[in-house]
Amino acid sequence: MSAVTPACQLLERQSENYENWLWVAPPADPWLNDQPGPLWSTDLGVAQTWRERGAAVYDDLAPSIEEVPGAVLFWPKAHALGEWWLLALCAQLPEGTRLQVVGENQGGIRRVLKILAALGLGCRRLDNARRCMLFETRVGRVSLAPDDAWTTFEALDLKLVSHPGIFGHGKLDSGTALLLDNLPKSLKLKDANVLDVGCGDGVISAWLAKQGAKVKAVDSSAFAVEATRRTLTANQLDGSVYQSDVYSALPEGECFGAIISNPPFHQERAIDRGPASRLIREAPKHLEKGGYLVLVANTFLPYPDLLDAAFGGFEILADDRRFRVYLARKR
């Protein structure tokens, strides 16, 4: 099948056949369906798609990867996350393994030259088209370790652990702050079963657990799952954290007194409201009678209609012109 994303269109025109190469953090593209080889991705949705077509999949942060002739890294929007991928590949693949890095110009692919030079890795440009660039280097020993990318910061009297690529990396998001400042007093958190969907660095989960809630947290990103676990541990708080496509990891019939969320709506640079839409549409069957869904979203996002359809009504708890906090109750 023909490629549809610019990065894959650039790869499609190469003479390399890429047989059994490792595909690292790739986009969804039909051309990749015809490329034999394993996947390394921390995104649950991508990993599930590749598994369904019978590919070998590595989906954790430090897998034991079988030897491959080469690897292709798709450069992410977050440059610090791209640096982590380079360090991780150097840690997991044998020295001398061919490594190609591809990405869009508007995504900052040109920075790869300086980053590889700083790591002491040579680099050559292979191609430039479709507003993308393709570089090649070889895996080598570097002085930095992937774990060096983890950072900590403090907010809301909590110690938060974060990683490049996580939403709001290294700071408290304004929407999340507005959400936590406006949770209704009628929401009794002490000993309540609460679900945090799209947990990110774990700030919502940790804040809820500190109020005495019994917290379960989910996120589709392996980075977010690990960050939330580390945040809970750093604050000596309890909670369960799972990698999940919205509600997919929850046991059948499990219900909560409240679902609290700052749901994502971006996939790299593209707007993707799919997860947030499923969060709202399917929330009633995961709530106890009288349970609440409380979420924060940018004011331009069209969630009121979804809330009306799922719950038959909603309240606006706060609106600062950038973000709006919604509450809907299962009757």
XYZ file of C-alpha atoms in Angstrom, residues 187 192-197 247 250-261 278-295 307 310-311 313 326-331:
48
model
C -17.911 15.156 45.762
C -14.377 7.103 47.354
C -13.441 4.985 44.331
C -12.177 7.487 41.752
C -10.836 6.965 38.226
C -8.282 9.322 36.640
C -8.422 8.948 32.833
C -11.626 2.199 29.700
C -10.964 -1.959 33.408
C -12.646 -5.184 34.559
C -16.156 -5.708 33.216
C -18.693 -4.068 35.485
C -16.259 -2.023 37.585
C -17.832 1.304 38.559
C -16.610 4.444 40.305
C -18.059 7.193 42.408
C -16.307 9.721 40.185
C -14.271 9.943 37.002
C -11.916 12.933 36.964
C -10.011 13.823 33.797
C -15.178 7.770 24.257
C -14.463 9.012 27.771
C -17.741 10.947 27.766
C -19.949 8.535 25.805
C -18.996 5.470 27.868
C -18.709 7.182 31.261
C -22.249 6.367 32.498
C -21.656 2.602 32.425
C -18.493 3.064 34.523
C -20.158 5.259 37.150
C -22.199 4.280 40.172
C -25.707 5.719 40.366
C -25.290 9.361 41.361
C -21.621 9.276 40.328
C -19.887 12.237 38.699
C -17.854 12.829 35.578
C -15.747 15.971 36.027
C -13.469 17.044 33.208
C -22.289 15.432 27.614
C -24.534 10.767 27.435
C -25.984 12.274 30.620
C -27.404 17.516 30.965
C -17.710 20.405 33.204
C -19.650 18.212 35.601
C -22.182 15.568 34.611
C -24.010 13.265 36.995
C -25.365 9.771 36.392
C -29.015 9.757 37.425
